[in-house]
Coordinates of C-alpha atoms and ligand atoms in Angstrom, one line a residue:
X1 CA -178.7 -213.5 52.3
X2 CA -180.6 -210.9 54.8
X3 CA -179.3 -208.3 52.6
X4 CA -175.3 -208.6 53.5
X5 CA -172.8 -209.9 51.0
X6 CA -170.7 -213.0 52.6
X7 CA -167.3 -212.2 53.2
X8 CA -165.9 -215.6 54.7
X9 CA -166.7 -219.3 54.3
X10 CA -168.6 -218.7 57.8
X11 CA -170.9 -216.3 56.8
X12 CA -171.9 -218.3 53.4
X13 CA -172.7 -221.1 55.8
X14 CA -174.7 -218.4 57.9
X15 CA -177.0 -217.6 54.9
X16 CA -179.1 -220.8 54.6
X17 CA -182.3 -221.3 56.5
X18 CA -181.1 -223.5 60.0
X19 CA -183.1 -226.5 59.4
X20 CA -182.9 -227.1 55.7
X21 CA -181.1 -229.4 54.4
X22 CA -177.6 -228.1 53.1
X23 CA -175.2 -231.0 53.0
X24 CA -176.6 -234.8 51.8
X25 CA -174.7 -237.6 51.2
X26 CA -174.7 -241.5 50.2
X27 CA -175.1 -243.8 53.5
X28 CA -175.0 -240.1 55.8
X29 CA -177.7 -238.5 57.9
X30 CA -178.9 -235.0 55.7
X31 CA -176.7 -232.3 57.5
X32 CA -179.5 -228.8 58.2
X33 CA -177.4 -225.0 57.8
X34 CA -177.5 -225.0 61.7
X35 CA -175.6 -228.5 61.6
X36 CA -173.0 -227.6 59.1
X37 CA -172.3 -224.5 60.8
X38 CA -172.0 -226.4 64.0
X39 CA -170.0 -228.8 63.4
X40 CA -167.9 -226.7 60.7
X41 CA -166.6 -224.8 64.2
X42 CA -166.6 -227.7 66.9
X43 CA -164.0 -229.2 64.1
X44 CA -162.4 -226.1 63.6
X45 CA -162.1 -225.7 67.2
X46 CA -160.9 -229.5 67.5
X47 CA -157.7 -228.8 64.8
X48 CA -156.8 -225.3 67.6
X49 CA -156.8 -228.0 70.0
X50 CA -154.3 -229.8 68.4
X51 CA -151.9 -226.8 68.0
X52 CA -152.6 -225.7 64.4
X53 CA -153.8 -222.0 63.6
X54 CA -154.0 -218.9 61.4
X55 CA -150.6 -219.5 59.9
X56 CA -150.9 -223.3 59.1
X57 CA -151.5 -225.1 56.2
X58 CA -153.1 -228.1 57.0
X59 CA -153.4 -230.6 54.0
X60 CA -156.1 -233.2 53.4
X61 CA -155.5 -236.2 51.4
X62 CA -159.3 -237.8 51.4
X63 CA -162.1 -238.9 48.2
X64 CA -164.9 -237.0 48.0
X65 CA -167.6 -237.1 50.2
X66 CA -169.4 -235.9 53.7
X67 CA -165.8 -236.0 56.0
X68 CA -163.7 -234.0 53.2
X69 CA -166.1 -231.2 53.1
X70 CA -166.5 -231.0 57.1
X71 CA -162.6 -231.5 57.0
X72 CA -162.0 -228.9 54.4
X73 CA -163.8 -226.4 55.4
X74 CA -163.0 -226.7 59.0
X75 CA -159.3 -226.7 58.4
X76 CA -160.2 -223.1 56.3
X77 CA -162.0 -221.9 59.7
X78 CA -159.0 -223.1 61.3
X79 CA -155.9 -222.0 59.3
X80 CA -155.7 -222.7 55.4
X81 CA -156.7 -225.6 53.8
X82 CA -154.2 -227.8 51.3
X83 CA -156.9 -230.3 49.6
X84 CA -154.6 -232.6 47.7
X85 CA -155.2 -235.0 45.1
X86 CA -155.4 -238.8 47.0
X87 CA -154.2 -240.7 43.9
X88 CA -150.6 -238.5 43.9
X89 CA -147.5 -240.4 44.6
X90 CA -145.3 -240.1 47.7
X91 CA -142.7 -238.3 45.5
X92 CA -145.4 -235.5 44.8
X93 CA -147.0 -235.2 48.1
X94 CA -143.6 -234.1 49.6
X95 CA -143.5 -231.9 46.8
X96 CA -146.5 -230.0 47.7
X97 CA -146.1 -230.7 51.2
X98 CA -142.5 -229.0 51.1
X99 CA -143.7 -226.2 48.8
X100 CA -146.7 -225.2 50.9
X101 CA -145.2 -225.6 54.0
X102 CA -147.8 -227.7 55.9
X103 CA -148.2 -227.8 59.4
X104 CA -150.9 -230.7 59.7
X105 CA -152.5 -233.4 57.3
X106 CA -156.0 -235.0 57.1
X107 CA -156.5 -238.2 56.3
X108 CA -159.1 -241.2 56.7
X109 CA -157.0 -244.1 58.7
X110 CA -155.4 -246.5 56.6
X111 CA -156.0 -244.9 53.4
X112 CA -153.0 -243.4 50.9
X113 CA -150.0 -244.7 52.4
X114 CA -148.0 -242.3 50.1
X115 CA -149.3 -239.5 52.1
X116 CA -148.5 -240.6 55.0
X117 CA -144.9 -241.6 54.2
X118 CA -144.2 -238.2 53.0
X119 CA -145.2 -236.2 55.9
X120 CA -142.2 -234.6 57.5
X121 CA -141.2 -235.0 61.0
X122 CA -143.4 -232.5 63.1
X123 CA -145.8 -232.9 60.9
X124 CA -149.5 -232.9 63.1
X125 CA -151.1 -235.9 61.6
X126 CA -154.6 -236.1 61.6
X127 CA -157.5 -239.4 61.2
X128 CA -160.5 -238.3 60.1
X129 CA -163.4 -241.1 61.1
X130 CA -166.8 -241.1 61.4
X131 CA -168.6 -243.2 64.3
X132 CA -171.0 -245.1 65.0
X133 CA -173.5 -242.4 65.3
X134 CA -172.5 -240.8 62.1
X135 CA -170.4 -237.9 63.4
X136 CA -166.6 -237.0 61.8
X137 CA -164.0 -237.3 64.5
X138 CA -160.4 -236.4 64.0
X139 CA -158.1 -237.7 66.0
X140 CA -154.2 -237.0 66.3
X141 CA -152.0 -239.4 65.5
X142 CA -147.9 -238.9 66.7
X143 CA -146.2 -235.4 67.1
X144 CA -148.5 -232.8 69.4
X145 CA -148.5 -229.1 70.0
X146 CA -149.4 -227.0 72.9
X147 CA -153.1 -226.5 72.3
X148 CA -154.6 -223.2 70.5
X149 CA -158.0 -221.2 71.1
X150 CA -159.8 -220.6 67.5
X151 CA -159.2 -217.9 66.3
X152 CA -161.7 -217.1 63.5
X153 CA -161.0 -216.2 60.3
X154 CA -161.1 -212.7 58.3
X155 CA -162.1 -211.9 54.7
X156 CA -158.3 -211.4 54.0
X157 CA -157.5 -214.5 55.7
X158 CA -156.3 -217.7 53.3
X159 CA -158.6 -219.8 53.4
X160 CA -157.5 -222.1 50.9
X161 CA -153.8 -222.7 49.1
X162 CA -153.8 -224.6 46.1
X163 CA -151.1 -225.0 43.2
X164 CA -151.4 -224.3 39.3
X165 CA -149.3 -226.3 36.7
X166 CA -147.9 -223.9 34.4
X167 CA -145.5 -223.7 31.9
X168 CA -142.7 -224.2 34.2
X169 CA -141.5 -227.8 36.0
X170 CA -142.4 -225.6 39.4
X171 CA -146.2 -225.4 40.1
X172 CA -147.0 -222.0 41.7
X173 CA -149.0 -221.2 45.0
X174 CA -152.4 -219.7 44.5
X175 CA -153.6 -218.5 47.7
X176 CA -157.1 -217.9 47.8
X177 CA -158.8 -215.9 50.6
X178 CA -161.9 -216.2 52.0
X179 CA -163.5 -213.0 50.5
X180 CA -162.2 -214.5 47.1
X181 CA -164.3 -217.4 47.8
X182 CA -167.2 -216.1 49.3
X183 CA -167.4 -213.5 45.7
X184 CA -166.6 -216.8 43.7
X185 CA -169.6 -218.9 44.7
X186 CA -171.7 -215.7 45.0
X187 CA -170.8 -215.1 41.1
X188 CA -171.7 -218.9 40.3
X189 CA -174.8 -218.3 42.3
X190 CA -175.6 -215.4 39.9
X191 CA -175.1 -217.5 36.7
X192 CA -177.0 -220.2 37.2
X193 CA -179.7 -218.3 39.0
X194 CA -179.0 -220.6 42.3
X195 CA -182.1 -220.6 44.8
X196 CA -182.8 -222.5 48.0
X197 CA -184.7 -225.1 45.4
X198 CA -181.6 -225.8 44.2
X199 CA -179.3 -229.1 44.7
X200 CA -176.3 -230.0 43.2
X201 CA -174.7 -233.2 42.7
X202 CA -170.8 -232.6 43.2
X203 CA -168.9 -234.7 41.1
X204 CA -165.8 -232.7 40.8
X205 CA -162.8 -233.7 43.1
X206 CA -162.7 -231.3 46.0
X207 CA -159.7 -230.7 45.3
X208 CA -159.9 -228.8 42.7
X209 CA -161.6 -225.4 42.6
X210 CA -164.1 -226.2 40.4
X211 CA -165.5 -228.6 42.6
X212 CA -165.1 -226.4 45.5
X213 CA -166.8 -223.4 44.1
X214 CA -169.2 -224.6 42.1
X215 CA -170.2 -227.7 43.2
X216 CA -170.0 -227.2 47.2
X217 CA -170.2 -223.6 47.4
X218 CA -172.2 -222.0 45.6
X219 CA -175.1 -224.5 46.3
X220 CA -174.7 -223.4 49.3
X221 CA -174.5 -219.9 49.2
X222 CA -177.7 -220.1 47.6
X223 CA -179.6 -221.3 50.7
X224 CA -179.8 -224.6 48.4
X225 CA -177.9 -228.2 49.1
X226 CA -175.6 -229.9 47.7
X227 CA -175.2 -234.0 47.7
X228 CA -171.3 -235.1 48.3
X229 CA -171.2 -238.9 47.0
X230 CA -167.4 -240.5 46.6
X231 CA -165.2 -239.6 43.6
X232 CA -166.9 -239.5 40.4
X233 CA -168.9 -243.1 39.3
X234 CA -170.5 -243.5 36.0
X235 CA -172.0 -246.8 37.2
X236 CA -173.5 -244.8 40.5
X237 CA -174.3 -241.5 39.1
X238 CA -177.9 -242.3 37.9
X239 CA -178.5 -243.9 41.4
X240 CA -177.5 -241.0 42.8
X241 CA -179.8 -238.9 40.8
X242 CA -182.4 -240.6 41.4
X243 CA -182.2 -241.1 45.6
X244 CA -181.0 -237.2 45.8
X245 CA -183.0 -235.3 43.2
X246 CA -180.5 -232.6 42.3
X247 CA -181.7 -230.1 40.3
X248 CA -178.2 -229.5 38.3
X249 CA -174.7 -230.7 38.2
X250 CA -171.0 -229.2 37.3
X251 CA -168.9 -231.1 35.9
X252 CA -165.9 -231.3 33.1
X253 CA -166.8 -232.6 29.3
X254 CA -165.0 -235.7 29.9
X255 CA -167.3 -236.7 32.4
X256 CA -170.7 -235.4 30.6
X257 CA -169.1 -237.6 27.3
X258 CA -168.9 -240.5 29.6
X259 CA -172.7 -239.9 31.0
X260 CA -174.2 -239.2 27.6
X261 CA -172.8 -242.9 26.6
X262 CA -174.6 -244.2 29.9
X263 CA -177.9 -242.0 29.7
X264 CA -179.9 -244.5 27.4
X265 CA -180.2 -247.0 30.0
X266 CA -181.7 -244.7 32.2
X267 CA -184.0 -242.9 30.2
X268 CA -186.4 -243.6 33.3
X269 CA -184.2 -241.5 36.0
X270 CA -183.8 -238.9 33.4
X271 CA -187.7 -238.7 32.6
X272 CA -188.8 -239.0 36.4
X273 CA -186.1 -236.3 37.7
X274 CA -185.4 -233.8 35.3
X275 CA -182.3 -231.2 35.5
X276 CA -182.9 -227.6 35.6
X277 CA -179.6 -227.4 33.8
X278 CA -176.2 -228.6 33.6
X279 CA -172.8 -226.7 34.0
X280 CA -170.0 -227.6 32.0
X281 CA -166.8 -225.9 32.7
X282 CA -162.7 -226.1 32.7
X283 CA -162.1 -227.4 29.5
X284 CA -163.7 -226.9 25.9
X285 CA -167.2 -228.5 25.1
X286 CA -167.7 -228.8 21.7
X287 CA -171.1 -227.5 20.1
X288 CA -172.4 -231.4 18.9
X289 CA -171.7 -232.6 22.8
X290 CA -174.1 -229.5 23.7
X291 CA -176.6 -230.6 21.2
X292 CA -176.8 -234.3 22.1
X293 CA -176.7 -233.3 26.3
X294 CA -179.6 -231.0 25.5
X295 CA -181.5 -233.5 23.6
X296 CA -180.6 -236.4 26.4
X297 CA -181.4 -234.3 29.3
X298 CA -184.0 -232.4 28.0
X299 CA -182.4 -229.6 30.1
X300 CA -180.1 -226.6 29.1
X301 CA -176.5 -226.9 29.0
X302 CA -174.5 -224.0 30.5
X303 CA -170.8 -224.3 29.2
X304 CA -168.5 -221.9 31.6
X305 CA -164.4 -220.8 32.2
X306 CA -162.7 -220.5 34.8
X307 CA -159.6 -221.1 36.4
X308 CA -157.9 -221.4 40.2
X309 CA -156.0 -217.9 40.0
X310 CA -159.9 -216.6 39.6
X311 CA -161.3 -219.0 42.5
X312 CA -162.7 -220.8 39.7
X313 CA -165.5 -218.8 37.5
X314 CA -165.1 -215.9 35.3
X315 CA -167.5 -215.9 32.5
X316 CA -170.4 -218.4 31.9
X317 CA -173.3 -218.4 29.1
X318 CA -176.8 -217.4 31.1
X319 CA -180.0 -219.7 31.6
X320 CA -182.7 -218.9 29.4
X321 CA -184.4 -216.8 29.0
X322 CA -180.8 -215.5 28.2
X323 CA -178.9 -216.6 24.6
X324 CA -176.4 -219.6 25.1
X325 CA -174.1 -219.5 22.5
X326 CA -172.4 -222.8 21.4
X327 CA -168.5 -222.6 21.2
X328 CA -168.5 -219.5 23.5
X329 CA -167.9 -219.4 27.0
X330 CA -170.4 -216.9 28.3
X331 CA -169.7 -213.3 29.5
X332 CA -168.2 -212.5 32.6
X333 CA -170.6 -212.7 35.7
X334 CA -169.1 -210.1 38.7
X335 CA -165.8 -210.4 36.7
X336 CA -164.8 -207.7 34.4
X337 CA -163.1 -209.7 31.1
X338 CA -161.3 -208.1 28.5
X339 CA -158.7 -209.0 25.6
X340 CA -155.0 -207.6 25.7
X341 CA -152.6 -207.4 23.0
X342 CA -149.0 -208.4 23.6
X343 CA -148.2 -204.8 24.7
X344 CA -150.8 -204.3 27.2
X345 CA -153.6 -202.4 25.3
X346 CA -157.3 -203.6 25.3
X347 CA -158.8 -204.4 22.2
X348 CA -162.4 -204.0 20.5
X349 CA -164.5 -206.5 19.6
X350 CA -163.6 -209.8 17.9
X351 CA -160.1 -209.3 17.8
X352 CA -157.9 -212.0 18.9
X353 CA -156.0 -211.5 22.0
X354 CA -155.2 -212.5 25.7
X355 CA -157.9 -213.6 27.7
X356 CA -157.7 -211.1 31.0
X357 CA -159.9 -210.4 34.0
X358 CA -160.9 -208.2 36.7
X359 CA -162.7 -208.8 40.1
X360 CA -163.1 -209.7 43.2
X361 CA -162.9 -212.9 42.8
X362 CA -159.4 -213.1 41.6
X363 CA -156.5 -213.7 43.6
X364 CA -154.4 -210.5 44.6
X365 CA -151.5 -212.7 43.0
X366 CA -149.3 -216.1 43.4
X367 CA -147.8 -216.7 46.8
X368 CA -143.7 -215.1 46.9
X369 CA -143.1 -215.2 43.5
X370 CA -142.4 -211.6 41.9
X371 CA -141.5 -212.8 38.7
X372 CA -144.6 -214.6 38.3
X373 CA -146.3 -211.6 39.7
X374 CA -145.1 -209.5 37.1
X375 CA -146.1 -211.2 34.2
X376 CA -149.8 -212.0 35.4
X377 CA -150.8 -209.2 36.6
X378 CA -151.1 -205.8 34.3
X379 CA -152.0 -202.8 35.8
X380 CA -154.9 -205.0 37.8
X381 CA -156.0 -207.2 35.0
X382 CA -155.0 -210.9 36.0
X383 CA -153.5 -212.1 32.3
X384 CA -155.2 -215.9 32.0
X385 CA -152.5 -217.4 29.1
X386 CA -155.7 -218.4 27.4
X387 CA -156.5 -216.4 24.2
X388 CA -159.9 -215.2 22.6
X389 CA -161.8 -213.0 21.1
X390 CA -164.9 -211.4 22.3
X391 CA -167.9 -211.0 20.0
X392 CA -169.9 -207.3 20.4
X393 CA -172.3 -209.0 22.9
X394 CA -169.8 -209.3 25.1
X395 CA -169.4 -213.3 24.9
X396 CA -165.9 -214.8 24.9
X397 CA -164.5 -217.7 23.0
X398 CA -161.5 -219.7 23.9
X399 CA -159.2 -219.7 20.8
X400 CA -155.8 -221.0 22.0
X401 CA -153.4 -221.0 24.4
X402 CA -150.1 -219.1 24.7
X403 CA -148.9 -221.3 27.7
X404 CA -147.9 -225.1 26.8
X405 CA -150.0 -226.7 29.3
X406 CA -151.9 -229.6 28.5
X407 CA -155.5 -230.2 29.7
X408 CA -156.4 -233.1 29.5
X409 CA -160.3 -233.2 30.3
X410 CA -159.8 -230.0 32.5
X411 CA -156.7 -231.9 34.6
X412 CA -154.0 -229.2 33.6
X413 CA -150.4 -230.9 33.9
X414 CA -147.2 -229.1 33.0
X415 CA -145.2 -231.2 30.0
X416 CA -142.1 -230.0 31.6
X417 CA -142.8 -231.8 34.8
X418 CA -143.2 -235.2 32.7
X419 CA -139.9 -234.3 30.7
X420 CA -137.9 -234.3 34.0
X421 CA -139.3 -237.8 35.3
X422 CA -138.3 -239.2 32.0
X423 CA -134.8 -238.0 31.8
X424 CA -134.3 -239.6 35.2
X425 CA -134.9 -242.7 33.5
X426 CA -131.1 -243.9 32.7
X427 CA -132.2 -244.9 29.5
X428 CA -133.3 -241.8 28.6
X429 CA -131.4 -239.0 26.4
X430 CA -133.8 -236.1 25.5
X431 CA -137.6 -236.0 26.4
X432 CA -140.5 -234.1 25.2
X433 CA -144.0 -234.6 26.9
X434 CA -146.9 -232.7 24.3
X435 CA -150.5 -232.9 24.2
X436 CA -152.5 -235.0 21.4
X437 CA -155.9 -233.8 20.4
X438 CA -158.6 -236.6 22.1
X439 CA -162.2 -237.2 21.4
X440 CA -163.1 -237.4 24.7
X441 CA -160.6 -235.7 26.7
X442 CA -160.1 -232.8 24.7
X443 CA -156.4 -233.6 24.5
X444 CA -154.3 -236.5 25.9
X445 CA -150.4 -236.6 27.2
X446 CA -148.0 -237.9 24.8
X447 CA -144.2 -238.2 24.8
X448 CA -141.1 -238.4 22.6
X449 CA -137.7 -239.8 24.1
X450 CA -134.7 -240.4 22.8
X451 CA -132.7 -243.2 24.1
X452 CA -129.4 -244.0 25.0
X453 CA -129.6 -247.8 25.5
X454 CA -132.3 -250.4 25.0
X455 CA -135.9 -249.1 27.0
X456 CA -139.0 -250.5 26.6
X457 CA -142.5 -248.3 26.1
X458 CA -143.7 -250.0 28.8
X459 CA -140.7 -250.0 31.0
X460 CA -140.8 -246.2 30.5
X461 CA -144.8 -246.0 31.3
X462 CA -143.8 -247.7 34.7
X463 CA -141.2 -245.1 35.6
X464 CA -143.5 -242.1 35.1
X465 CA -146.4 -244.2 37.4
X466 CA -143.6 -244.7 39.7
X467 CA -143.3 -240.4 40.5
X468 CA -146.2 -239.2 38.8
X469 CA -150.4 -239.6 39.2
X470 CA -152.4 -241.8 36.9
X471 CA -153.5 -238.6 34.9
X472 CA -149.9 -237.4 34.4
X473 CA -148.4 -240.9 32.5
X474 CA -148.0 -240.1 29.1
X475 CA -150.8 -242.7 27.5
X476 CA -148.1 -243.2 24.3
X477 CA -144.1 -242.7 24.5
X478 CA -142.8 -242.6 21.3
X479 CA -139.4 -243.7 20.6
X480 CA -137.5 -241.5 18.5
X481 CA -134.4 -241.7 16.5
X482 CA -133.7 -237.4 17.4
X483 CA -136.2 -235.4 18.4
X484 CA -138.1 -233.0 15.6
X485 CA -135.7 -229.5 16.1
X486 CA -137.3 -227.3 13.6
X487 CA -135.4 -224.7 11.8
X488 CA -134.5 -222.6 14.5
X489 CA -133.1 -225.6 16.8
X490 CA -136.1 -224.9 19.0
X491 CA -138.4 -227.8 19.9
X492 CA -142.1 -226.7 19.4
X493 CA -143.4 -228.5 21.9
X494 CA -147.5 -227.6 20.6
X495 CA -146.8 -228.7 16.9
X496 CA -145.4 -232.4 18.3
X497 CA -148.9 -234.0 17.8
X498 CA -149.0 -232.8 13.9
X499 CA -145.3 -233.6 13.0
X500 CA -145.6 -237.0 14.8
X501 CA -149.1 -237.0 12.8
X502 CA -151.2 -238.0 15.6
X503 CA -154.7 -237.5 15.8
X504 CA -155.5 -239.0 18.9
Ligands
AMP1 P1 -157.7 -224.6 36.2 O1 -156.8 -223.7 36.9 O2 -157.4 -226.1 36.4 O3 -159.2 -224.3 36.6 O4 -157.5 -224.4 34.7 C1 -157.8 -223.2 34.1 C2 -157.7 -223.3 32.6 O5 -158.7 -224.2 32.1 C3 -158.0 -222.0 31.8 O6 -156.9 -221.1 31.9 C4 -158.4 -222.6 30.4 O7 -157.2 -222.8 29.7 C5 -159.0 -223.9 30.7 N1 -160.5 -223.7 30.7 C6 -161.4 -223.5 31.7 N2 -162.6 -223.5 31.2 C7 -162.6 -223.7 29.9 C8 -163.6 -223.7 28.8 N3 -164.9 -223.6 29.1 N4 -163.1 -223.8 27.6 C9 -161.8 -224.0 27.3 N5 -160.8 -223.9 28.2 C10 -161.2 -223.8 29.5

């Protein structure tokens, strides 16, 4: 890094040596520094040409791969980048659409019709292709603007707008600037004690910070590469390993379950290209899944927390020679992290608490929305909604959570949202989405419904696919006679799993 810290997505790419390799990819020429960098800005260039700027939000809708990370980061050179989740529904995509007021959208021809249906008129539409000769073209399709210069982006610029689900139906705007993500993957590059050696394999969706951070960015800030295959494969992933060598991967525990149940047929890859190390991060890993990894891999396991209001990482457990600790998350890397009573005073050591954080990396706060402002942010301390305790070393563990989000294998949907689809269903009376503990997934989406006339399970599953992503369809709806109202009348949406006695 010559000595300067990166301050915008352009300078990160700046840092790597020109002619090593920085982005690989299945069936894709290796892309060098000096070719990223290149054709980062002739794309960002082509998207001025098309009318879009500084003030647009320009969404892409693509799978993972070589064309959504030149697409993504050109359209945060350009103007801000909306990566969205290809497997929503048309119903959702106007959603965020409407609520992030995009300009343009990025798409590969033919693919998510959904996407395309719910672009409003004016709307710049954008195929992204790659020809012949291997090289991304994007191509306007319908309404035109006068064409733009580039102008190139600042540290305080937003880079990239994504959306949290919290604890209301409404998810909220999380704009993320560049300097935010350029302290992010510098953080990340700190923990795992990145270096130009290093490759990652990016298995995370790109459209979710996680992925974006840790498995694209920091690689790369590192003066190291990272290999973008499609959307996670358990059938490909040894393959992968094995043509691309990475040195590491990031990834949820879901996905490290599902390997661990693969990883005895390839004892060969394992043995013949061993991992420095393996993140884990955005949901909880329990200890034995550690253990077994460790013993699989024959690598250390690094299990981390983050979230998107802190452009992904706050704490992480260090590489040896430093202590992992098993069940904690790590201590904060270029984040300060603290607990916080209810009243807003920070407590000592191993007293339980409010997970809150400090740093550069965190977002100076949600896009228009004062009220949500307000009860974040305390006196500069970004309040998470996780809570923990924090042991005199300095490591956290994740004890709870005060908000009634579900994650389920680190996708976090609000139950409220669910709640609403049902009760559109005319069948439908009351509703109550709540998370069930799962082995794999950490916890799983259930619901209760009342009915009002005759409604199948299944009928009911279909409605929710009909307005909501895979992810999001409760996996059980339980038909109730009344819902449990406990002795206050209130509906405790977090106890659901134990009074319905379900353990997943
Ligand atoms: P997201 O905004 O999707 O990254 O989700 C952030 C949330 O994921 C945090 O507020 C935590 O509730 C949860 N999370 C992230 N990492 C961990 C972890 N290592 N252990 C437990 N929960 C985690």
């Amino acid at each position: 890094m010559d000595g300067k810290t990166a301050l915008t997505l352009l300078d990160l790419l700046a840092d790597g040596t020109p002619e090593a390799p920085a982005l690989l990819a299945p069936d894709r020429d290796p892309m060098t520094f000096r070719e990223l960098r290149e054709r980062v800005l002739a794309l960002a260039e082509r998207l001025a040409s098309f009318g879009l700027g500084r003030e647009d939000r320009i969404a892409i809708v693509m799978e993972n791969g070589q064309e959504m990370v030149l697409s993504l980061l050109a359209a945060a050179v350009c103007g801000t980048a909306v990566p969205l989740n290809p497997r929503y529904r048309a119903e959702e995509f106007a959603f965020y659409y409407g609520d992030g007021n995009v300009q343009g959208m990025i798409a590969a021809p033919g693919t998510v019709p959904d996407a395309h249906a719910a672009a409003a008129p004016g709307t710049v539409v954008i195929h992204a292709a790659t020809d012949p000769s291997g090289i991304l073209r994007l191509e306007p399709s319908g309404t035109a603007r006068p064409p733009r210069a580039l102008a190139l982006p600042g540290p305080d610029d937003v880079a990239i707008l994504l959306h949290t689900s919290g604890t209301t139906k409404r998810p909220k705007r999380v704009p993320i600037r560049q300097r935010n993500l350029a302290a992010s993957a510098a953080n990340v590059v700190r923990a795992c004690a990145l270096t130009q050696e290093d490759r990652s394999l990016c298995v995370m969706p790109l459209f979710h910070i996680h992925g974006i951070v840790a498995s694209m960015l920091a690689p790369l800030a590192a003066g190291g590469s990272a290999v973008c295959p499609p959307a996670f494969d358990a059938l490909r992933f040894f393959g992968w390993v094995d043509a691309f060598r990475p040195t590491w991967y990031s990834a949820v525990p879901a996905i490290h379950q599902t390997l661990l149940s693969r990883a005895g047929r390839h004892a060969d890859v394992i043995r013949g290209n061993p991992f420095r190390f393996i993140r884990s991060c955005s949901a909880a890993l329990p200890p034995t899944v550690i253990g077994r990894m460790e013993e699989v891999f024959g690598a250390p396991v690094t299990e981390a927390y983050g979230m998107t209001e802190t452009t992904h990482q706050m704490t992480s457990n260090p590489l040896p020679p430093g202590v992992r600790k098993p069940g904690a998350v790590g201590y904060g890397f270029g984040v300060q992290v603290a607990i916080m009573d209810e009243a807003g005073a920070l407590l000592t050591s191993n007293a339980q608490g409010e997970v809150v954080v400090r740093g550069l990396n965190v977002v100076d706060g949600y896009e228009n929305n004062l009220e949500a402002n307000e009860a974040a942010f305390v006196r500069g301390w970004l309040r998470t909604g996780d809570q923990g305790t924090m042991d005199p070393d300095g490591y956290l563990s994740i004890t709870g959570r005060l908000s009634e989000r579900i994650n389920r294998g680190g996708e976090k949907i609000s139950p409220l949202e669910i709640d609403h689809v049902l009760l559109r269903h005319p069948a439908v009376a009351e509703a109550l989405a709540f998370a069930v503990p799962h082995r794999t997934l950490g916890e799983d989406v259930h619901a209760a419904v009342v009915l009002r006339s005759p409604a199948t399970e299944q009928a009911l599953r279909r409605h929710c696919s009909d307005f909501l992503v895979d992810f999001k369809v409760p996996r059980r709806i339980h038909i109730l006679e009344a819902l449990p109202y406990g002795g206050t009348g209130k509906l405790r949406r977090n106890a659901m799993a134990g009074t319905l006695k379900l353990a997943g």
